[in-house]
Structures are given as structure tokens and as C-alpha cells.
Coordinates of C-alpha atoms in Angstrom, one line a residue:
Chain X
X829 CA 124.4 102.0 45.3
X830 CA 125.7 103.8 48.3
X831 CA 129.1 102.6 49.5
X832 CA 130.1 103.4 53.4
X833 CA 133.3 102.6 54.9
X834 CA 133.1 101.8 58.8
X835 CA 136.3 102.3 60.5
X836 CA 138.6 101.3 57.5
X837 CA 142.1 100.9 58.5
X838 CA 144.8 99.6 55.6
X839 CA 148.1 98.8 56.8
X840 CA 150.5 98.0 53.5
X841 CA 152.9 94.9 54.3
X842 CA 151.0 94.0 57.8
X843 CA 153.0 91.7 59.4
X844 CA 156.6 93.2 57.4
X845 CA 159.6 95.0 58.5
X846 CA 158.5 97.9 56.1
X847 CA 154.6 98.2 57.4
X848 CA 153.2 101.6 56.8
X849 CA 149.3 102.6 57.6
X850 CA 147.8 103.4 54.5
X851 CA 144.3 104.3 56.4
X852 CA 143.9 105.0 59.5
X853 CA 140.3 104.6 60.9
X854 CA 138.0 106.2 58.2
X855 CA 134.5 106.1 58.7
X856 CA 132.9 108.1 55.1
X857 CA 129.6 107.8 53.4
X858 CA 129.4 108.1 49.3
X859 CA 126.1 108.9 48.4
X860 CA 124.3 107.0 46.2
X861 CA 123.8 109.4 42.3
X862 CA 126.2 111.9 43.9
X863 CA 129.8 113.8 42.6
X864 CA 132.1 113.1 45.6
X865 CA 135.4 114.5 45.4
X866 CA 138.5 113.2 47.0
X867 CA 140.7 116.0 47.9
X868 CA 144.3 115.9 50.2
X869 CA 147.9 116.0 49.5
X870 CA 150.0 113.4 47.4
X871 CA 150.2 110.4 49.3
X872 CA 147.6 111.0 51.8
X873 CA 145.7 107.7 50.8
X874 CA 143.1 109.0 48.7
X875 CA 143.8 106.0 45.9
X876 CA 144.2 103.9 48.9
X877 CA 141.0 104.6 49.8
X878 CA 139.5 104.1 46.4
X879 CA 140.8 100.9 45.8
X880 CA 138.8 99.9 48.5
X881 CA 135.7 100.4 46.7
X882 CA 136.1 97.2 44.3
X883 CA 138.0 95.7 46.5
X884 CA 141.3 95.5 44.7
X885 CA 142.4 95.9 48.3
X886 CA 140.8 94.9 51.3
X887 CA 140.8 96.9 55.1
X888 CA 143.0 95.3 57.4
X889 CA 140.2 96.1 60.0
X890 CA 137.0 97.3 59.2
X891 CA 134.5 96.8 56.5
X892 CA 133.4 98.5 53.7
X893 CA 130.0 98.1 52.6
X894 CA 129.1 98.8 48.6
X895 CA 125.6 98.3 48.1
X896 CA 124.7 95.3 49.5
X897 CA 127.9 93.5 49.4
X898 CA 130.2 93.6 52.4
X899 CA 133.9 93.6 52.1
X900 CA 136.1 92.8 55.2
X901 CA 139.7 91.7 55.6
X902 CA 138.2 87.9 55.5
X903 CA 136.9 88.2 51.6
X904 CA 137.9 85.7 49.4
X905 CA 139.2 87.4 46.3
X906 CA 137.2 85.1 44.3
X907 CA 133.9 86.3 43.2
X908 CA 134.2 89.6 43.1
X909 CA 133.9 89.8 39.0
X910 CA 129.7 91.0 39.7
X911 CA 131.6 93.8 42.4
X912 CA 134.2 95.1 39.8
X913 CA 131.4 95.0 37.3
X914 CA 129.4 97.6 39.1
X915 CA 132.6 99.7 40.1
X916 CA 134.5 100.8 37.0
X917 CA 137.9 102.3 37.8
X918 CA 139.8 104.7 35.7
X919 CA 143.1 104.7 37.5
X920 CA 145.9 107.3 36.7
X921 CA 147.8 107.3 33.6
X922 CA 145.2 104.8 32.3
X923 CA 146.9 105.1 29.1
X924 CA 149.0 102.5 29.8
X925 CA 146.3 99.7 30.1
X926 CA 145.6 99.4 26.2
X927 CA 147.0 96.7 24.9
X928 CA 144.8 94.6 22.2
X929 CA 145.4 95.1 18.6
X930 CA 142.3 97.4 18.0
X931 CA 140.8 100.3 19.6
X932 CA 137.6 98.3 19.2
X933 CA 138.8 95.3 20.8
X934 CA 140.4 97.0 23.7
X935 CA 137.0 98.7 24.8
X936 CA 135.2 95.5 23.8
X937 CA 137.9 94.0 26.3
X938 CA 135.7 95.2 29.7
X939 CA 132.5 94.2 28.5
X940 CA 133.1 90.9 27.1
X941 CA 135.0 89.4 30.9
X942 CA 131.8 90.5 32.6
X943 CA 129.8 88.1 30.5
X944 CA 128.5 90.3 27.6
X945 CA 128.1 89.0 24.0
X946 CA 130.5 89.7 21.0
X947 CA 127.5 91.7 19.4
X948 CA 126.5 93.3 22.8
X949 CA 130.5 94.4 23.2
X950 CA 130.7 95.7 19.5
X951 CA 127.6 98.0 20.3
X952 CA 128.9 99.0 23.6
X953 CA 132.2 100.0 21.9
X954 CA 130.7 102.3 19.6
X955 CA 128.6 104.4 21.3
X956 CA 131.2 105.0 23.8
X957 CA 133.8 105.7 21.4
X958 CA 131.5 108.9 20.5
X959 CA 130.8 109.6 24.3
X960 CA 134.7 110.4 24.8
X961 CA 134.7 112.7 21.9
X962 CA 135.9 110.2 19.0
X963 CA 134.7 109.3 16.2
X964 CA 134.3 105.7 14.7
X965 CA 136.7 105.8 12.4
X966 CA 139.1 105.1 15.6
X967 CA 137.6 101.6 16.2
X968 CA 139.3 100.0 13.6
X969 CA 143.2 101.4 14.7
X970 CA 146.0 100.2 17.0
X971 CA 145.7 102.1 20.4
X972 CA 149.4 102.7 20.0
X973 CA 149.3 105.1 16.7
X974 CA 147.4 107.0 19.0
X975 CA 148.5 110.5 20.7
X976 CA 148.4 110.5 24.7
X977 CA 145.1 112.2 24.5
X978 CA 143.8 110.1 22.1
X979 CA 144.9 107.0 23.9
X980 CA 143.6 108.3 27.4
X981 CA 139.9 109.0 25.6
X982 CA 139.9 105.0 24.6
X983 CA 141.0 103.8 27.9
X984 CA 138.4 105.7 29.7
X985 CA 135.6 104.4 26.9
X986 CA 136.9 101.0 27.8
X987 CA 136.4 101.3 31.5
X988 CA 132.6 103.0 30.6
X989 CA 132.0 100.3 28.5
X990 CA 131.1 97.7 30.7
X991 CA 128.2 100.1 32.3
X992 CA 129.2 100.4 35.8
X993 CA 126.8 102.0 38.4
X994 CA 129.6 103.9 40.5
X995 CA 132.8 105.3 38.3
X996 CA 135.9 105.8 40.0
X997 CA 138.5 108.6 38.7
X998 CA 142.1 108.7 40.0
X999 CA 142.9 112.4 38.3
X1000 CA 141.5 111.4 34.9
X1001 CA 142.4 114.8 33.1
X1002 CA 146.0 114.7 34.9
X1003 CA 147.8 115.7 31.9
X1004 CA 145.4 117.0 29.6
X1005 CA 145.2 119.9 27.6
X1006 CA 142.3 122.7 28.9
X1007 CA 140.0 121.8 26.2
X1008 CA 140.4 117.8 26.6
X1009 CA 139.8 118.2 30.3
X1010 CA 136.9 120.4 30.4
X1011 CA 135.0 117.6 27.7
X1012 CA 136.1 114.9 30.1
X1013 CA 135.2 116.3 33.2
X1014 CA 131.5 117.6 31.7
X1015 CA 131.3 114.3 30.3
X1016 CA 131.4 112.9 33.7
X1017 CA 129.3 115.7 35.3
X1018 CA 126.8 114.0 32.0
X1019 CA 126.8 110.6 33.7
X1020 CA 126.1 112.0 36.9
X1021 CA 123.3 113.3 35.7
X1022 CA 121.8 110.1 34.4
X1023 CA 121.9 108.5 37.8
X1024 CA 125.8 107.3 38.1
X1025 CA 127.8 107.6 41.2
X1026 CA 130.9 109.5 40.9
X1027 CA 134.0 109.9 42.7
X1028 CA 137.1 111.9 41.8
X1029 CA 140.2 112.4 43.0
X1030 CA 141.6 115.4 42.1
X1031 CA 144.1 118.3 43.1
X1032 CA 142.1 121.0 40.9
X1033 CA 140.1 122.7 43.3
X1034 CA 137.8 124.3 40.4
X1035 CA 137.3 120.7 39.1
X1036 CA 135.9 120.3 42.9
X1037 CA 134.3 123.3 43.3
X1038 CA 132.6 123.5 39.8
X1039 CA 131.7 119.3 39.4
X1040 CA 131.2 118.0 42.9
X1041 CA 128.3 118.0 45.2
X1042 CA 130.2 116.6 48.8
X1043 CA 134.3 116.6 49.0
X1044 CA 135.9 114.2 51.7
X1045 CA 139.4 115.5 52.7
X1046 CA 142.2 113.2 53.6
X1047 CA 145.9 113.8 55.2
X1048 CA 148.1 111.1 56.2
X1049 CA 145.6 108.2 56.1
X1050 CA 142.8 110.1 58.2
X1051 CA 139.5 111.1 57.1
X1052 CA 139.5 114.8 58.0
X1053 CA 137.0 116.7 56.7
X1054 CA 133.5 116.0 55.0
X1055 CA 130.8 118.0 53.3
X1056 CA 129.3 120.2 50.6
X1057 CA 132.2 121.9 48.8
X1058 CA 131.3 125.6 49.8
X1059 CA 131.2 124.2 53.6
X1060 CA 135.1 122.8 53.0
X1061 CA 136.2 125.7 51.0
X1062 CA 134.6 127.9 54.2
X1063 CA 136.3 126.0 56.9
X1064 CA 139.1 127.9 57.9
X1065 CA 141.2 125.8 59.8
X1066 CA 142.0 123.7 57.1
X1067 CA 143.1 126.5 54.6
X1068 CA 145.1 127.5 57.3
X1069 CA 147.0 124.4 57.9
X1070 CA 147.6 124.2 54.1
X1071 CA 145.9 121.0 53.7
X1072 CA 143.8 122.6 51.0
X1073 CA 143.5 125.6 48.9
X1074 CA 141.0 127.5 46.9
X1075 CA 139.5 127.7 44.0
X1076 CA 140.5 130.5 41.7
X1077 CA 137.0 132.1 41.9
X1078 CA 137.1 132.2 45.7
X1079 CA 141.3 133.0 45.7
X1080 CA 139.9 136.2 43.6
X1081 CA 136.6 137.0 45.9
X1082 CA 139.0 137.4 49.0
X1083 CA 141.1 139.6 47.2
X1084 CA 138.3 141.9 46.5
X1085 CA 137.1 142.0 50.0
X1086 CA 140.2 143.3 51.1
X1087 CA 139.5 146.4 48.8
X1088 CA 136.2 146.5 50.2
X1089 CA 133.6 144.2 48.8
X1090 CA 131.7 142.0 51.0
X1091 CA 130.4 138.7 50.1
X1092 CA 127.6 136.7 51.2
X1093 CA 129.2 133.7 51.0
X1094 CA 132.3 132.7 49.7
X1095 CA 131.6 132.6 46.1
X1096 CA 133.5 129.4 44.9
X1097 CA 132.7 128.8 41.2
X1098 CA 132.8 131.8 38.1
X1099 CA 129.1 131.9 38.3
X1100 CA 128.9 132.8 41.6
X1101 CA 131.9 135.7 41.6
X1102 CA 129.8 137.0 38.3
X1103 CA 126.2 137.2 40.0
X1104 CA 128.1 138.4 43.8
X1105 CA 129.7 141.4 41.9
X1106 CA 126.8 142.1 39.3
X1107 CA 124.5 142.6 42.3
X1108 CA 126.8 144.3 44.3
X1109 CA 127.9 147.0 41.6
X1110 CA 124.2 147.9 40.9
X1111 CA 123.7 147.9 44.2
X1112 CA 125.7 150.1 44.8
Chain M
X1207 CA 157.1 89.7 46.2
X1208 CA 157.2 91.9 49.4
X1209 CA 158.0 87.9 51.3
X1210 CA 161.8 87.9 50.2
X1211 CA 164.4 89.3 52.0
X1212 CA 167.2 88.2 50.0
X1213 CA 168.1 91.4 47.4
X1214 CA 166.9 94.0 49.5
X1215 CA 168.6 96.6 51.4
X1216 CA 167.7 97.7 55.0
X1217 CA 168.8 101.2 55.7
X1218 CA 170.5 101.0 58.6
X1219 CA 174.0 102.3 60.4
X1220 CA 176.7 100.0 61.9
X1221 CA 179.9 99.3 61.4
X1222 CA 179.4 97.0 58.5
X1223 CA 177.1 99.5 57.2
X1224 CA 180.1 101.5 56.7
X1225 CA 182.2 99.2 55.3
X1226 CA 183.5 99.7 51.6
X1227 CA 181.0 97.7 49.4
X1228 CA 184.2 96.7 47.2
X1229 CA 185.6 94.8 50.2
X1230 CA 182.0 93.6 51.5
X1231 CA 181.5 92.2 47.7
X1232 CA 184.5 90.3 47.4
X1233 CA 185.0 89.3 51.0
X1234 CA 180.9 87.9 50.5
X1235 CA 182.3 85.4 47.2
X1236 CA 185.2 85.2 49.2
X1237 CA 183.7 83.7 51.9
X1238 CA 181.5 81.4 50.1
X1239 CA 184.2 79.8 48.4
X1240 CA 186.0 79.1 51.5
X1241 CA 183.0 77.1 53.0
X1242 CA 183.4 74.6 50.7
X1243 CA 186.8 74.3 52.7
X1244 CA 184.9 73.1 55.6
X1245 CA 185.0 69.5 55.7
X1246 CA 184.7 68.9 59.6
X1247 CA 182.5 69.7 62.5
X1248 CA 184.7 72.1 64.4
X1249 CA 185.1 73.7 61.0
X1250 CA 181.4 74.5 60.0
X1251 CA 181.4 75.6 63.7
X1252 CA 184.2 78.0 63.5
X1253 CA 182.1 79.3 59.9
X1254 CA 178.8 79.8 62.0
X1255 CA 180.6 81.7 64.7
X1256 CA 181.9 84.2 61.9
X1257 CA 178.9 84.7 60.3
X1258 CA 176.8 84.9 63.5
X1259 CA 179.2 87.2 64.5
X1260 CA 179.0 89.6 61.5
X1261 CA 174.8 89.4 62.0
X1262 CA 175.9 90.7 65.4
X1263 CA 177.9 93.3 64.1
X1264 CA 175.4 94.7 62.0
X1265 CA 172.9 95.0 64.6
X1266 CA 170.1 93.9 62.3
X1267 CA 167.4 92.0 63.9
X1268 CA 168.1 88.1 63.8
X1269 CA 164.4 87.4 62.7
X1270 CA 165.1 89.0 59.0
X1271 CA 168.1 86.3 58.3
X1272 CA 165.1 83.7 59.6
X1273 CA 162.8 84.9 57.3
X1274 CA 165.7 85.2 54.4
X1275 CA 165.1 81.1 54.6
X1276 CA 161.6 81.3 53.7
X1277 CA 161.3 81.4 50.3
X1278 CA 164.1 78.7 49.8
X1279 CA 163.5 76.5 52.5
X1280 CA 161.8 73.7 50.7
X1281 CA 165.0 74.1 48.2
X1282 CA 167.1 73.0 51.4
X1283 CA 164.7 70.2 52.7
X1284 CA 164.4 68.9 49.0
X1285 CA 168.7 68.8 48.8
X1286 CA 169.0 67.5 52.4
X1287 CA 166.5 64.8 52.3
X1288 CA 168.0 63.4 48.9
X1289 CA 171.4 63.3 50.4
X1290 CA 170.1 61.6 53.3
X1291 CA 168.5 59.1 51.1
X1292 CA 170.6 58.1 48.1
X1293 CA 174.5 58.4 49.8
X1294 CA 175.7 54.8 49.2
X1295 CA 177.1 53.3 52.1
X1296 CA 178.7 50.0 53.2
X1297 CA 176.8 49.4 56.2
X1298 CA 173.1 51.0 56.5
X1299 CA 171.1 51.5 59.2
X1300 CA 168.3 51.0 57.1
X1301 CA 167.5 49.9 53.5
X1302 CA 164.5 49.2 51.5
X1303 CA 165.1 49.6 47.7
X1304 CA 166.5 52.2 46.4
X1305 CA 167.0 54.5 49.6
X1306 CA 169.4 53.6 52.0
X1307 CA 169.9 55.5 55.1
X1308 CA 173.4 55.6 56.5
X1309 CA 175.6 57.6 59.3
X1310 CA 177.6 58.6 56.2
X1311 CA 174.4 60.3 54.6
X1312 CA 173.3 62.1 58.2
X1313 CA 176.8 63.5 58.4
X1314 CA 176.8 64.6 54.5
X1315 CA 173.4 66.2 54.6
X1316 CA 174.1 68.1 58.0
X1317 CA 177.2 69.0 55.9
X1318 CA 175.1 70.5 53.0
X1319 CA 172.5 72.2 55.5
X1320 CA 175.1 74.3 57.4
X1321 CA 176.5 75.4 53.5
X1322 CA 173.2 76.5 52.7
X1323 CA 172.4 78.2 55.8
X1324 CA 175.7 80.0 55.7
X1325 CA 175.8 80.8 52.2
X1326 CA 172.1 82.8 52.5
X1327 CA 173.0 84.7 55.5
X1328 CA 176.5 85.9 54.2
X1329 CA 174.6 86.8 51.0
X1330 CA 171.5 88.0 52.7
X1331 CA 174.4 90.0 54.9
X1332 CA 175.8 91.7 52.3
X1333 CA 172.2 92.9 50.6
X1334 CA 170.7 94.3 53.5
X1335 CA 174.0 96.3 54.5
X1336 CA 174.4 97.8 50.8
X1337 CA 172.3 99.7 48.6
X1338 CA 172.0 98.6 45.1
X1339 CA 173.7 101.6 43.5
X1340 CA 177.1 100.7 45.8
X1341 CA 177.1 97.4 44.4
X1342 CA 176.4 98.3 40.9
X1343 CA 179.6 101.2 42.2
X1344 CA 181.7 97.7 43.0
X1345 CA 180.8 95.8 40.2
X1346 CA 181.8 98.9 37.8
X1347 CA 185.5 99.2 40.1
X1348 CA 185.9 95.4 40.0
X1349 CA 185.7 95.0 36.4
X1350 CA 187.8 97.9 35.6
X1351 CA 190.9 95.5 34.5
X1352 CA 188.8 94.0 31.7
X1353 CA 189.0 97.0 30.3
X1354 CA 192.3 96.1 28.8
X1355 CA 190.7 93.5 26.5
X1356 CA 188.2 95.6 25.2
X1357 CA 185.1 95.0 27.4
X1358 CA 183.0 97.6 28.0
X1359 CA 183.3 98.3 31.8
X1360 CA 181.5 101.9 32.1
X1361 CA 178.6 101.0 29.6
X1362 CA 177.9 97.2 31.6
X1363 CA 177.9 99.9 34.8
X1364 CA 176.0 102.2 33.2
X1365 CA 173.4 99.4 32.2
X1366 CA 173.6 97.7 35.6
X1367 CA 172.7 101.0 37.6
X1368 CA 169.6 102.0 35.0
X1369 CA 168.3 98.7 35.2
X1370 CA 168.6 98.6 39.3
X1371 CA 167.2 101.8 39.4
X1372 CA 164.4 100.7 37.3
X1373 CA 163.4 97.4 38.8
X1374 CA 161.1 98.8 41.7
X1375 CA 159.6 100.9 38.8
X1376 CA 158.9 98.5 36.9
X1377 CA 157.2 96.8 39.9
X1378 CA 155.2 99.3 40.4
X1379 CA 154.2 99.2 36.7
X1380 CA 153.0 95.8 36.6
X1381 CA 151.0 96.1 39.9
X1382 CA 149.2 99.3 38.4
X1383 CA 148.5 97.5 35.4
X1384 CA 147.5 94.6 37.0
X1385 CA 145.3 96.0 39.2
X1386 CA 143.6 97.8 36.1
X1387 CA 143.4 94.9 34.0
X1388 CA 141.4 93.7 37.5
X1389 CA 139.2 96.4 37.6
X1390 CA 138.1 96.0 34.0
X1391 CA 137.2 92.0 34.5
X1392 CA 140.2 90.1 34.5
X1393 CA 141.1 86.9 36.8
X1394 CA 144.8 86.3 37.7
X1395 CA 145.3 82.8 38.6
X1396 CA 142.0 81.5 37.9
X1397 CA 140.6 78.5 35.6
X1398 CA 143.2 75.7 33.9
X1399 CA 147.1 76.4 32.6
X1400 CA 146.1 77.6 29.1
X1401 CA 143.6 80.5 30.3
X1402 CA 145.9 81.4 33.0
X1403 CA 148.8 82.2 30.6
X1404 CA 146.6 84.1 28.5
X1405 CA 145.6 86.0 31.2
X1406 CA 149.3 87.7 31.6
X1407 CA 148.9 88.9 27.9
X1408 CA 147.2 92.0 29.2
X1409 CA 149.9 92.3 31.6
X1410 CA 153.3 91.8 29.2
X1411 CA 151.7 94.0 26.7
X1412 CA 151.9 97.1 28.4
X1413 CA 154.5 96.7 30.6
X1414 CA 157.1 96.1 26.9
X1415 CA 155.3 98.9 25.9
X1416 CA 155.8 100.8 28.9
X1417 CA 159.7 100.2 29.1
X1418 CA 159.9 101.3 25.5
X1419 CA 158.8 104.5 26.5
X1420 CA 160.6 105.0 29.0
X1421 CA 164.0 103.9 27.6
X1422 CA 163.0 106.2 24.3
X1423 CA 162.6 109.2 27.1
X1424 CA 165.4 108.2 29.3
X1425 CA 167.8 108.2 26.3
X1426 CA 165.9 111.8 25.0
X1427 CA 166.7 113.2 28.6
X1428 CA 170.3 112.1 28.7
X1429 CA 171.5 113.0 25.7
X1430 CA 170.0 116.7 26.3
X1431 CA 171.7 117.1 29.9
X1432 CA 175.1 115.9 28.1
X1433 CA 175.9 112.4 28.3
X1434 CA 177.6 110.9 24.8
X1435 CA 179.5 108.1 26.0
X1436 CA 181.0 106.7 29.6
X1437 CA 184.4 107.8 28.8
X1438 CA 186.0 111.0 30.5
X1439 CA 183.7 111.3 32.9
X1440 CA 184.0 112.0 36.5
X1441 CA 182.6 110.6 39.2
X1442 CA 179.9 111.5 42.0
X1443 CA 180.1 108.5 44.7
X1444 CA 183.6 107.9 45.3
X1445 CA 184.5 104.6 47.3
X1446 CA 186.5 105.2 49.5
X1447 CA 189.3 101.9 51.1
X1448 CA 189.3 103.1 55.3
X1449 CA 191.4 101.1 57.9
X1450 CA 188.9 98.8 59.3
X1451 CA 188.6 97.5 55.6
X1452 CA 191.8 96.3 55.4
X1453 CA 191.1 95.0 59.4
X1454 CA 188.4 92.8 57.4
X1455 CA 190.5 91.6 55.1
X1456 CA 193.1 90.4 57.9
X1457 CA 190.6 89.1 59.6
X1458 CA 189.2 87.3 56.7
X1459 CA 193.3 85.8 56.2
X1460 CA 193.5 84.7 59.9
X1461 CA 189.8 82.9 59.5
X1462 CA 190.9 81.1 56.1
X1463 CA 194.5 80.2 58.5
X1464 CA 192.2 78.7 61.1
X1465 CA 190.0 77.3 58.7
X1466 CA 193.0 75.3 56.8
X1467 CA 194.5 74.1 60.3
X1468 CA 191.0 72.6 61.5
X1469 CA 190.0 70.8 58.3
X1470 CA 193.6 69.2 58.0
X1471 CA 193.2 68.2 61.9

């Protein structure tokens, strides 16, 4: 399902004293079965843009297509259950969206609003309880005994659970310990894999540069940049300007060619520092 | 919630930007009182002036006092038209059953329609001129002579300024968890009265939850930088009483003099 906005503008409060442009004429491609990132600074109107995608808000001029629905500022915001259905959303914090008695029943929650059975939720909520690293025994206890980790695991299986083709993630590790946040994130990478659409907001330029296959760049409500990531993290003018830095690979590859070494290419992940330097010391 | 006017500030600067909010709190309930003074035409007039005059003063556009009407104006039309309607007169214009239309009953409703107007934009006045924490400041320095029968002044404060502070917060809040509870399949306002309400449960849940945990860290956070109780502490935001507060208030005495002379006229 491949979702392109055409000139999206958002303008929060419209026709208010206090109205602020939110987007500002952004014209972006996701690709369908792709990792795109969504880089820029806090407040550029990367979760703007996101919330665009299942139309929890609409462009104020502009439309947004996602697969074969089209979403203008004229949409009724009825019927858009089969939409939100296909785009699951894990917003920030998400934590704070549990709220039924049971872990069980809270990832059961999804499922069972888009029209699946009791049995059909039930099944749903326990495979995906193991997909986000716990194990059944969790089903059966009150999301609030949980830790924050714990709790963030759940509210991400409940978002999964109701199968969504494209999977929104406003900084789902935000918060996380290293371990917890590398699971998660190859967890996502996993679902890629097997033919989902991802796209992830981040500030962790090695989440972008090791997870994503095409990064969009925003500042102040503008699309700015778009490409594959070793294109962005090669484009100069933006390092320059500080609207993006690097990942630590790459931070530690320009070091070294100060002292001498030459790369190829800007080597942006671990892997590709290891091979550039393996070669070059038995090159030498 | 973005619609009302009334309750929110509008940063600004003007003169009765800078007025004490003490003086600008009182002078508003002040001033409300006293249009229930007004019993006469050239009275309300003389109100209207004042008020119009202290919109002027503020150099706030007219349109947001116009728009502070909004959300209340069927409130008005609902009062007005049921004074028109039911004032009992002797001799009607116009009668059939129950309603009677009368001179009396135009003259009372127009009556009640100027106390509303002025009444919203005195109030609306005062909330768009003063940030929420000076009136929380005024509340705390108006209250301070209760403190001789044991109220607690500095803890109501204290409880006032958390709770202002956390209101767009909590706003927030509920709109990210509403806008979750959206993404995972839930209808707001949709279907009859029984599945509506139970569609706020996922709503109310968190958000209790939510302000638990942040009143358990809020509490954690002050207690660590210090605070035990309000008493001796020193203040941050002192008000300060200037000249052209005290002008106000003069002016206020010389409207109330005029005021008295036209209704007794």
C-alpha cells in the first residue's frame, strides 16, 4: 500500500487567533514494503505528518492518498474504521493507552473494534504477546503491575494485533533500555521483512542508518530532503546547517580520515566501518 | 475547545496589560456587581461606554470579545426570549395563552441582554489581559486575611497554581490518548447514548491514571528540591500596587458616583 502526500499543507486552529502551519506544502512518496524514516528536529512536524496517514488529521489543502483511499480536507470522519485498520499507530509514550483490566483484554481491545471475533482476538493476543518479547503468563495480569518496559511491550502488541499493513512509530524505544530497544527495533526491521510498511520517527541516527531503507527530512513544516540514508547522511549542506547529524559509525569514519584514511563512501553503519578498515589495513 | 475565548489569556502589552492583577480582579467583581445598579437607559449606556472604553484601552482586537459570545450565545437568546415572553403585564400588546408580549417585557429583556453582554466582556477583559499564574498570585494575596481563621491560604494557592499549570497538560493528555484510542478502532460520538458513554472509558482510564502519576512524581520532585510546607517561604513574582492602579480605582469611584446619580434620575 503505498501512501503519497500531494502538496499537504496543515494549518492547526485555521481560522483562530493562534493559527500556526503545521505543514507547509509537502509532496513525499512512502514506498510500499519499505523502512522510511522520519528524521528533523523536535517540533518540525514529523508526527504532524504522520497523523496524516490515518487520517486522525486531515490537510488543510492538499490530499493524501493511502492506497486507494484519498483523504482531503472534505473527508467525513466517518468511515474511516477500514483506513485505521490498515494503518496501526504506535504513538509516543504509548504506555499510557492501556487501560482494560487484563493485558489480554487490552491487546484483544484493537482487534475486536475492527470487527474480529472473541476467539480470533484471543489468538491474536497471544502470538503477539510472544512477538514483543513476553511470555504468556502476562495475558492474564493488570497492565498497571507492569514496569514501563513491560507496559510499552503490551501497548505496542496491542497496536500489532489488529494486523495492519503499514505500522506507524512515533520514537517507539524513546525511553528504553539498550537491550529493550535493539529487540524492538529488530522486531520491526522482522515485520518489514514479511512485507509491512514501516515508518519511524526517530532522533537516533544509527536507528536510521542501521533499519531504514529511504529517510524524509523535515524542518519547520517543510519537506527538505528525501532519499536512501547514505545519500542524506552524504549531503553536506544539511550537516552543515545542523538540521541533522551522523551516525556514530560515520561521526568515527571522518575522524579517521583526518589521520589519513580514505573512504569510499561514507561508511554509515558498524558493518561498513569494520569491512572499510579491514580492507584498507591489509591493503595497506 | 480551541472555540472559547473566555479563560484564556492573549499575550499582549498595553496599559491594562500592566495593570496589577489584584486591582484588575477585584475592580472585574467590582464592576459586575455594580451593573446590577443600572436600572435605566442612560445608565446601561454610561456601562457600555466604560467597558468599550477599557476594550479600547487594551488594544485587543474587537472581533475576539465578538467571538467570546459564541459559545454562550444561545444561553442569552434562551434568557431574553423567556423574559420577553412570560413578564406579566397589565396591558399587552399581544397575548395568546400563556405568553404575553408587553413594552414592560421588551424593556426587561433589553435590560438583561446589555448585563450579559457586559458581564462577558468585563470578564472576557480581565482573562485575556492576565495570565493564569497572576490570578492564581491575586487569589493567594486576596485571601490572605482568612488566614486568621485558620484557612489554609498558601496550600489553596499552592493547589490553585499546580492545577492551572496542569490544565493545558492535561489537555494535551486526553487528546493523545484520544487520538490513540482512535487509531486502535475506536468511534467518539458514534452509535446511541449507552455506547457513546462507554466509549470515554478508554479515555477516563488513562487519563486518572495518568494524573496519579504525575501528582506521585510531582510530589517526589518537590519534596527533593525542598519544599515541606507553604509557610516561611519567600516569594518570586511580587505584585507590585503603581499609580495608575490607584487612578483605576478613582476612576472606578467617580463611575459608581455617576452611576448612582443616573439611576436615581
Amino acid at each position: 500500500m503505498e501512501i503519497t502526500f500531494e502538496h499537504v499543507t496543515h494549518s492547526y486552529n485555521a481560522d483562530g487567533p493562534t493559527a500556526s502551519l503545521g505543514l507547509d506544502d509537502v509532496s513525499l512518496t512512502i514506498k510500499d514494503g519499505l523502512f522510511t524514516a522520519i528524521v528533523g528536529q523536535t517540533g518540525s512536524g514529523k508526527s504532524t505528518l504522520v497523523r496524516h496517514i490515518n487520517a486522525l488529521l486531515k490537510p488543510t489543502s492538499g490530499i493524501v492518498k493511502i492506497g486507494s483511499r484519498v483523504i482531503d480536507s472534505e473527508t467525513s470522519n466517518k468511515n474511516l474504521k477500514s483506513l485505521r485498520k490498515q494503518v496501526g499507530m504506535v504513538f509516543q509514550f504509548p504506555e499510557s493507552q492501556l487501560f482494560e483490566e487484563t493485558v489480554e483484554k487490552d491487546i484483544m481491545f484493537g482487534p475486536i473494534n475492527f470487527g474480529a471475533t472473541e476467539d480470533q482476538a484471543k489468538e491474536s493476543a497471544q502470538k503477539m504477546i510472544q512477538m514483543v518479547g513476553l511470555d504468556e503468563s502476562y495475558l492474564s495480569k493488570s497492565p498497571f503491575d507492569l514496569s514501563g518496559g513491560q507496559m510499552r511491550r503490551v501497548a505496542i502488541a496491542g497496536v500489532l494485533a489488529s494486523d495492519p499493513e503499514t505500522i506507524i512509530l512515533d520514537e517507539p524505544t524513546a525511553g528504553l533500555d539498550p537491550v529493550g530497544r535493539q529487540e524492538i527495533m529488530d522486531m520491526f526491521k522482522g515485520l518489514q521483512k514479511n512485507g509491512k510498511t514501516i515508518v519511524l520517527i526517530t532522533h537516533n541516527m544509527d536507528d536510521v542508518a542501521n533499519y531504514a531503507d529511504d529517510v524524509a527530512v523535515i524542518h519547520s513544516g517543510k519537506l527538505i530532503a528525501n532519499g536512501l540514508p547514505k545519500d542524506i547522511f552524504n549531503n553536506n549542506d544539511l550537516l552543515k546547517n545542523d538540521l541533522l547529524t551522523l551516525p556514530k559509525s560515520a561521526e568515527f569514519a571522518k575522524k579517521l580520515s583526518q589521520k589519513g584514511f580514505s573512504f569510499s563512501k561514507l561508511p554509515i553503519t558498524i558493518d561498513e566501518l569494520g569491512t572499510e578498515i579491514k580492507q584498507q589495513l591489509n591493503g595497506d | 475547545m480551541d472555540k472559547i475565548i473566555l479563560g484564556r489569556y492573549l499575550p499582549g502589552d498595553s496599559l491594562i496589560y500592566h495593570l496589577d492583577p489584584r486591582g484588575k480582579f477585584l475592580l472585574t467583581f467590582y464592576f459586575v456587581g455594580i451593573v446590577f445598579f443600572a436600572n435605566n437607559v442612560a445608565s446601561y449606556a454610561l456601562l457600555l461606554a466604560f467597558v468599550l472604553f477599557a476594550v479600547y484601552l487594551s488594544k485587543i482586537n474587537f472581533g475576539f470579545f465578538i467571538k467570546g459570545l459564541k459559545p454562550v450565545f444561545w444561553l442569552i437568546l434562551f434568557t431574553v426570549i423567556l423574559q420577553l415572553l412570560f413578564t406579566p403585564s397589565n396591558n399587552p400588546i399581544w397575548h395568546w395563552g400563556i405568553f404575553t408580549l408587553s413594552k414592560e417585557g421588551m424593556v426587561i429583556s433589553a435590560y438583561i441582554f446589555m448585563r450579559f453582554i457586559l458581564i462577558i466582556f468585563i470578564s472576557t477583559l480581565l482573562t485575556l489581559t492576565t495570565t493564569p499564574i497572576e490570578i492564581s498570585d491575586s487569589i493567594e494575596s486576596i485571601l490572605k486575611p482568612l488566614k486568621r481563621i485558620n484557612f489554609p491560604v498558601t496550600q489553596v494557592a499552592l493547589m490553585l497554581s499546580i492545577a492551572l499549570r496542569f490544565v493545558p497538560l492535561l489537555v494535551d493528555e486526553t487528546t493523545k490518548i484520544m487520538d490513540a484510542q482512535r487509531a486502535r478502532g475506536v468511534d467518539f460520538g458514534e452509535g446511541g447514548l449507552i455506547k457513546r458513554i462507554k466509549s470515554f472509558v478508554p479515555i477516563l482510564i488513562p487519563l486518572f491514571v495518568s494524573s496519579f502519576s504525575i501528582a506521585y512524581d510531582l510530589a517526589i520532585a518537590m519534596e527533593s528540591r525542598g519544599y515541606k510546607d507553604g509557610e516561611g517561604r519567600s516569594k518570586y513574582r511580587v505584585l507590585s500596587w503603581a499609580r495608575r492602579d490607584n487612578l483605576t480605582i478613582i476612576f472606578m469611584i467617580g463611575l459608581t458616583i455617576i452611576l448612582l446619580f443616573l439611576r436615581s434620575y
